[in-house]
Structure formats: C-alpha cells, structure tokens
Short mmCIF file of C-alpha atoms in Angstrom, two decimals:
data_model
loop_
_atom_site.label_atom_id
_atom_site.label_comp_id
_atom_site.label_asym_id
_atom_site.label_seq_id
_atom_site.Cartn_x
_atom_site.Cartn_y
_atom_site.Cartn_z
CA UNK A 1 67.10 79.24 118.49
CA UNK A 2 65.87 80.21 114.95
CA UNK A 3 66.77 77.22 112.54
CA UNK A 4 69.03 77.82 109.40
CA UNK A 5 67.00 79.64 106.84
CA UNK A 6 65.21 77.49 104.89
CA UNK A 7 63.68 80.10 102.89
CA UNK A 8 64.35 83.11 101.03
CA UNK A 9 62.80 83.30 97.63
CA UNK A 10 65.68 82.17 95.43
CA UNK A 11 65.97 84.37 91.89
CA UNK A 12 62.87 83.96 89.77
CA UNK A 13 63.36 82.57 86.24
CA UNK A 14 63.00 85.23 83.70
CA UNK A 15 59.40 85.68 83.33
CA UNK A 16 59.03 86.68 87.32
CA UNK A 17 62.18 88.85 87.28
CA UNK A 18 60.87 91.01 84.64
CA UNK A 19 57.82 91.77 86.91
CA UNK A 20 60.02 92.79 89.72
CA UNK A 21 61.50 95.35 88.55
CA UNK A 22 59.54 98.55 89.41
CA UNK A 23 56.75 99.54 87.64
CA UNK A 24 54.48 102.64 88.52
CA UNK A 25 51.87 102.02 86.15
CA UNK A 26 51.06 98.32 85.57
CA UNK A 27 49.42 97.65 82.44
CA UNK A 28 46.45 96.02 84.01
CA UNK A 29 45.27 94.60 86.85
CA UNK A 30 46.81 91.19 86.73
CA UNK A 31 50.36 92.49 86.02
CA UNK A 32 49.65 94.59 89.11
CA UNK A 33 48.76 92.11 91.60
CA UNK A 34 51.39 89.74 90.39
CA UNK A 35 53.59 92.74 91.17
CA UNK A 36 52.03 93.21 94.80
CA UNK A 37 52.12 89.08 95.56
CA UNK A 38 56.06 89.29 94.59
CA UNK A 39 56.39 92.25 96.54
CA UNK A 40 55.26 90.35 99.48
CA UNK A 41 57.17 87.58 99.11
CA UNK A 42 60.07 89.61 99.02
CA UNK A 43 58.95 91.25 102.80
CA UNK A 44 58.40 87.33 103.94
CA UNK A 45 61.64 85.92 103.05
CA UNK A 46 63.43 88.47 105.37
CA UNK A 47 61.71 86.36 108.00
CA UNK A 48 63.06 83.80 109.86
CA UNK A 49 60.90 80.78 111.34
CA UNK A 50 62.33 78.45 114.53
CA UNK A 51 60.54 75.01 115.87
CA UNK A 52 57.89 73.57 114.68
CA UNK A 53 58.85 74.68 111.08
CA UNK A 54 61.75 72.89 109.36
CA UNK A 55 61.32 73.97 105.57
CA UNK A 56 58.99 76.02 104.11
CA UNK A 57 57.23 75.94 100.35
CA UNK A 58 56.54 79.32 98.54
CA UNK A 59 54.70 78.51 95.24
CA UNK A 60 54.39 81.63 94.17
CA UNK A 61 58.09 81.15 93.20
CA UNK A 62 58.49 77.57 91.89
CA UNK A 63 55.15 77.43 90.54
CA UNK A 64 55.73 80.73 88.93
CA UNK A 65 54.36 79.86 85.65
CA UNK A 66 50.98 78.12 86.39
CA UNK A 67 50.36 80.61 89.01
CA UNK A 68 51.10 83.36 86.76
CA UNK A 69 49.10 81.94 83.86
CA UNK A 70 46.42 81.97 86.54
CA UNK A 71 46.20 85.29 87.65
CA UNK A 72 46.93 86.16 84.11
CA UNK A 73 43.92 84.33 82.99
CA UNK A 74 41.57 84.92 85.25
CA UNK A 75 42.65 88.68 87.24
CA UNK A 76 42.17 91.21 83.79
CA UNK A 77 39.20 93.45 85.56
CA UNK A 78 38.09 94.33 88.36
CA UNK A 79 36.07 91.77 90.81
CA UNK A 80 33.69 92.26 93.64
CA UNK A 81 33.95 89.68 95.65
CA UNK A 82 37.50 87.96 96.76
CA UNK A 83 37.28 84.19 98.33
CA UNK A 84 40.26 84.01 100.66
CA UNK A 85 42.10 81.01 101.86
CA UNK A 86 44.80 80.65 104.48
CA UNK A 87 47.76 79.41 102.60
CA UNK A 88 48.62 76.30 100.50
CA UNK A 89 47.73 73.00 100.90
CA UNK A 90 50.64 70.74 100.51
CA UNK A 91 48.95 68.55 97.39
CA UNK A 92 47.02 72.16 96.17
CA UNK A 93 48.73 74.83 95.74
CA UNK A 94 52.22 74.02 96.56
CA UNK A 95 52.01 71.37 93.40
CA UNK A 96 50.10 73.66 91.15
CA UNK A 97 50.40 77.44 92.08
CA UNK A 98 46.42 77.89 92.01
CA UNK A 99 45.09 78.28 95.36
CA UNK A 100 42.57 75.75 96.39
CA UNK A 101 44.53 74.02 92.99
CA UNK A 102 43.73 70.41 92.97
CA UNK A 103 45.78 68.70 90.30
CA UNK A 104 42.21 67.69 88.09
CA UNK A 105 40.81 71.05 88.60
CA UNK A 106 43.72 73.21 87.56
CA UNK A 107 44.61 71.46 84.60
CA UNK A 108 41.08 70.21 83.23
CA UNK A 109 38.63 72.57 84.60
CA UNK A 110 40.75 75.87 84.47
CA UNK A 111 43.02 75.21 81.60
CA UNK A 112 45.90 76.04 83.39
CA UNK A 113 49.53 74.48 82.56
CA UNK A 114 53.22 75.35 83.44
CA UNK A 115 56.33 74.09 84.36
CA UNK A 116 56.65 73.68 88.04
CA UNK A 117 60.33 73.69 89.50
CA UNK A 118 61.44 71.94 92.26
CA UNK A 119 61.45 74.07 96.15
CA UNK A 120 65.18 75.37 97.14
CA UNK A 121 64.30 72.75 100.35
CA UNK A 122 62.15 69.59 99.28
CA UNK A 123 61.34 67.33 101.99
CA UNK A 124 61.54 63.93 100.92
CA UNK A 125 57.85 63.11 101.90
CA UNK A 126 56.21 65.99 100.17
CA UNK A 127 57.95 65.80 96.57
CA UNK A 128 56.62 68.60 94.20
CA UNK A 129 55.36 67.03 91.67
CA UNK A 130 53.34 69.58 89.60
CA UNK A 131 50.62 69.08 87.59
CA UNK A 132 51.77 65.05 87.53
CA UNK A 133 51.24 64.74 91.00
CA UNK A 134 48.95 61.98 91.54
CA UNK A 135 47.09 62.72 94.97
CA UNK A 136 44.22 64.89 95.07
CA UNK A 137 43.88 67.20 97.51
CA UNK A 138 40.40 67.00 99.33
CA UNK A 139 39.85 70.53 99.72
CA UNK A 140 40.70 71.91 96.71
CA UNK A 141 38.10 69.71 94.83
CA UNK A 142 35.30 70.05 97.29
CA UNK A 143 35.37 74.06 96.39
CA UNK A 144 35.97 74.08 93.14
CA UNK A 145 34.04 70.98 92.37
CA UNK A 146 30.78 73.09 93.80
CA UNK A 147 31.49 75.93 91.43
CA UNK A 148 32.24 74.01 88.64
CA UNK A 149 28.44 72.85 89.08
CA UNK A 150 26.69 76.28 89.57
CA UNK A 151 29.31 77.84 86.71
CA UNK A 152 29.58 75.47 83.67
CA UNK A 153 32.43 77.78 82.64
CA UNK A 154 35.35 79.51 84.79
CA UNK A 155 34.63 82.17 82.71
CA UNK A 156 31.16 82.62 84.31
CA UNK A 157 32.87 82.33 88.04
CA UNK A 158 35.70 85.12 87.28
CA UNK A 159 33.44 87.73 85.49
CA UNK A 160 32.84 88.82 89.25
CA UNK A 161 34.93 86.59 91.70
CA UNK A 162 38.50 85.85 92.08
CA UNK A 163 40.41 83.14 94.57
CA UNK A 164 43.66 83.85 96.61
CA UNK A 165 45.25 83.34 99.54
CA UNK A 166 46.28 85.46 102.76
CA UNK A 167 49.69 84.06 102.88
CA UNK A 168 51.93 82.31 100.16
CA UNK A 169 53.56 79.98 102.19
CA UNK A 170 53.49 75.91 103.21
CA UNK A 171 55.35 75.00 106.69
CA UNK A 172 56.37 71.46 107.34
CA UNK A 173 57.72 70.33 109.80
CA UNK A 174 60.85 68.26 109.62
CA UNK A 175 59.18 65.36 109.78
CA UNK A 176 57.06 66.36 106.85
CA UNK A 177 53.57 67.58 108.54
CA UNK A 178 51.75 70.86 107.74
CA UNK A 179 51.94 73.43 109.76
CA UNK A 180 49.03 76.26 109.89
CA UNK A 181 49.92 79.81 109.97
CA UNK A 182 48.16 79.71 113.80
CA UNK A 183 50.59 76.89 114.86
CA UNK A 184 53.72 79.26 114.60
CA UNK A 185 55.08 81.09 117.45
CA UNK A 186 52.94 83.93 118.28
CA UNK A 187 55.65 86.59 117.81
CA UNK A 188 56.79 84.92 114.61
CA UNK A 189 52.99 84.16 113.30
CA UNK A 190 52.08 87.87 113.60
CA UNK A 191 55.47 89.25 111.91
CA UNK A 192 54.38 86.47 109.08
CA UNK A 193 50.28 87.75 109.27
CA UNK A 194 51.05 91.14 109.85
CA UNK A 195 52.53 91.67 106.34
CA UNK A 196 50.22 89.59 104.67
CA UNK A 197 47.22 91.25 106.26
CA UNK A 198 49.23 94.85 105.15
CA UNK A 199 49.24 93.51 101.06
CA UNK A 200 45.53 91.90 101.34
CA UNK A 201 44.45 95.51 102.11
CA UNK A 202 46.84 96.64 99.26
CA UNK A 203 45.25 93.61 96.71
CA UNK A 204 41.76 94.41 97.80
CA UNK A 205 42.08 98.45 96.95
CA UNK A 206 43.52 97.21 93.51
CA UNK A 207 40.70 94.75 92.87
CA UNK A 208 37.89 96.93 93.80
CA UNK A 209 36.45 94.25 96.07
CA UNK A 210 33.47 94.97 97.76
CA UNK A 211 33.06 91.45 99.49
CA UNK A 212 35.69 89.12 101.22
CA UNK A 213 34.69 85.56 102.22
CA UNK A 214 37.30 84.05 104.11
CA UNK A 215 36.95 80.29 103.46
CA UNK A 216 37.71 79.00 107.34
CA UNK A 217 37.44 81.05 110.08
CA UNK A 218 41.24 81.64 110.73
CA UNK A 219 40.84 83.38 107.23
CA UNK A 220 37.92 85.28 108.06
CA UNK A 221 39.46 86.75 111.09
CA UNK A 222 42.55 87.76 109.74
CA UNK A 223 40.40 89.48 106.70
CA UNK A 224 38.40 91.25 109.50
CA UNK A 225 41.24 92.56 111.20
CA UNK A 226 43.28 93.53 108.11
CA UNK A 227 40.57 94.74 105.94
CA UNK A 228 39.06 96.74 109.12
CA UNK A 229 39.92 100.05 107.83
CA UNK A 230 37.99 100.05 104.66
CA UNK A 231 34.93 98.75 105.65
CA UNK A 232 31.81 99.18 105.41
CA UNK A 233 32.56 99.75 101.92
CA UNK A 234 34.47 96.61 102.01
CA UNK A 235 32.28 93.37 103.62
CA UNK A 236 33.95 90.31 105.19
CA UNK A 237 32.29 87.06 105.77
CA UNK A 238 32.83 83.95 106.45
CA UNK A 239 32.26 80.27 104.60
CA UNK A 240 33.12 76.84 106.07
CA UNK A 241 36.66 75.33 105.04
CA UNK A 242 36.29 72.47 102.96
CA UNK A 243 38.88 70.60 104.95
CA UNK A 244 38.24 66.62 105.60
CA UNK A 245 39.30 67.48 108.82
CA UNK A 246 36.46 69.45 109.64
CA UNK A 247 33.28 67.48 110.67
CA UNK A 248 31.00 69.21 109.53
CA UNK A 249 32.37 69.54 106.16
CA UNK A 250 32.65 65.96 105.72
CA UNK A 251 28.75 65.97 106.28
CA UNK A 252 27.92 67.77 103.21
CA UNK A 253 30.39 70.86 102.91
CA UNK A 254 28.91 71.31 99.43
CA UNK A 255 25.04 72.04 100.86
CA UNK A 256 26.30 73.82 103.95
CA UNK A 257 28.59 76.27 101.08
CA UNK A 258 25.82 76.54 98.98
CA UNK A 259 23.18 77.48 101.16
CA UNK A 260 25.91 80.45 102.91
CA UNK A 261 26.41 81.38 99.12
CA UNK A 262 22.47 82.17 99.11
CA UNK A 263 22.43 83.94 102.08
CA UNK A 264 25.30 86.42 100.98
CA UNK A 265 23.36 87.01 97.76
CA UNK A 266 26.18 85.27 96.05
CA UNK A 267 24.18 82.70 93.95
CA UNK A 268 22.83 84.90 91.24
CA UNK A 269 26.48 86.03 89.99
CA UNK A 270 27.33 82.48 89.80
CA UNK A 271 24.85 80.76 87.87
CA UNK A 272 25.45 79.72 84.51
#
C-alpha cells in the first residue's frame, strides 16, 4: 500500500512561480532549463512512492534560490559536455541546491548564496540546514575539489561544461537512510526514471551537448538509454562516482577521474 504522499512540490516562493508560468521563448538558456527542471518536477510530484521510502527531499524547490543562482550563474550559453549525477546527496544538494554541492564548495569556491527553506516533510535526522550545515559531504568535495585544481576559476570549468543531475529527488527512509533511485520498486523506479530520462533528452537538445559523462554507472546507464536516440551526435560515457562507499574511489578517486578525463580528451578544456 502506497504511503501518504509525502511529496508534491508545495507552491514556489515568488521568484520560481514567475518561471512557471508558460513561456515559449525563454530569454536564454538558463531561464530555459530552469523552466524544463520545474516542468519536471511538476510530472514527479504526481507520483506516488510506497516502502522503503518514507519522505522525500526535492531541492529544486526549497533550495530554489541557490539552485537558481546556480544555473543562473553558470547555464548562460551553450556547453558541450554535461557531467551527470544520480540525484542528491543528503548533505550536497539537498542542503545547498548545487548538485555535487558540498557546503565549502558552493559557497567559497562557486560564490553561490541563498536562502534555503525548510522541506514540506523534514525528518528529524536529516535537518536542512543550508549553507550552515556543518557536515561535508564526501562526494561532493572529491569532484569538485579535482576541478577546482585543474580550473583555478569556475569560470574556466563552465565556459564548456555544466553539472546536473538525472533526477531531483532525495528518498529516506523513515528511519532516515538514503535511498538510491535503483532501490525503489521496479514499477515505481521506472515511472520516477522514465520521466527524468524523457527531460535529460529535452535539457541535452537545449544545451547543445555533445558529451554526457555519467558520474557512476547507474548514471551512465540511464544517460545511455535516455539519450539513445540522439546519438552518435550525442556521446555518453562513464566516470567513477566519488562515493566513500566505493573502494576504489577511496583509493585515489582523484587519479582514477583524472586519468578518464585524459582519455575522453577532456583535460585540455579544463586547464587553467
């Protein structure tokens, strides 16, 4: 039996509303894929989620204004290549609105700020905290941490790349653990994937990426399948997740990333 919703998207504060409403002709690319990540949020929160998932985070709403500063910021032309993660990390992206968005990172190395609101359903052992929150989250500053070093600037990393996510959304448990997308039921995980693979193929059009690199190989996949129509125009690889949980990546994820970056022919638009 399908638990009590704990999501839809409640209203947006001003600044998001305004975007909803329909406009043919954004005025640039930001304002359009702002438009396309609310649209999508709007498809998910018709869905419902039963056992393991007790509440679920969408960032893209409470975190409104950092993530829109973000996109904002750094989304104003077109990019070539598109680094794809799965969905938020509970002290990333559901504190800041920045995917991969450790705390340090978001505010010091990307300049980005905002008022973060608290989730319609906060579980009691994964506050929201915003910017203040005081845990870092491993991943998040093992992959920007690497590009900080070969960039200097985020200027220098967003003349050609940009960083998002397949799917908006954090799922805890009751009990408060994270739940991956692939942990869901499998009718309910492909209702969830199956719109978020049908707006990555949407985002990537708008973009004008030519490369996807699906950070993790859950992300990869899904890229692959979603993205399957437009290539060979459009490339997917893959790069290993920067999760502590992974092995290998606590052996020296930064070498391992940086030597994939290489072989993609990545290295060269990243340098400062």
């Amino acid at each position: 039996m399908a638990l009590p919703q704990a999501y839809p998207l409640g209203p947006l504060h001003e600044p998001a509303s305004a975007l909803m409403e329909p406009q043919p002709c954004p005025q640039n690319l930001a304002e359009g894929f702002l438009e396309e990540e609310l649209r999508l949020s709007s498809e998910l929160s018709q869905l419902r989620f039963s056992e393991p998932v007790g509440i679920i985070y969408n960032p893209v709403e409470y975190a409104w204004e950092p993530h829109r500063s973000y996109v904002i910021r750094y989304c104003q032309g077109p990019k070539e290549v598109l680094f794809l993660g799965m969905n938020p990390g509970p002290f990333g992206m559901a504190q800041t609105g920045v995917p991969f968005g450790e705390v340090n990172v978001v505010r010091d190395w990307l300049g980005i700020g905002g008022h973060v609101l608290t989730p319609p359903q906060e579980h009691p052992k994964r506050p929201v905290l915003g910017l203040e929150c005081p845990q870092s989250e491993v991943s998040g500053a093992r992959f920007w941490g690497l590009f900080r070093k070969l960039c200097g600037q985020p200027e220098v990393f967003f003349r050609h790349c940009f960083v998002h996510n397949l799917c908006p959304l954090l799922f805890l448990t009751p009990s408060g653990r994270n739940v991956t997308p692939a942990e869901l039921p499998a009718e309910q995980r492909e209702q969830l994937l199956g719109a978020c693979d049908a707006a990555l193929r949407r985002q990537v059009q708008l973009l004008g990426v030519q490369l996807v690199v699906g950070v993790g190989r859950l992300a990869e996949q899904r890229a692959r399948r979603a993205l399957a129509g437009l290539m060979p125009v459009v490339r997917v690889e893959g790069l290993l997740h920067p999760s502590p949980r992974s092995p290998q990546a606590n052996r020296g994820w930064e070498a391992v990333a940086k030597e994939r970056l290489n072989e993609l022919g990545l290295l060269p638009l990243l340098m400062k």
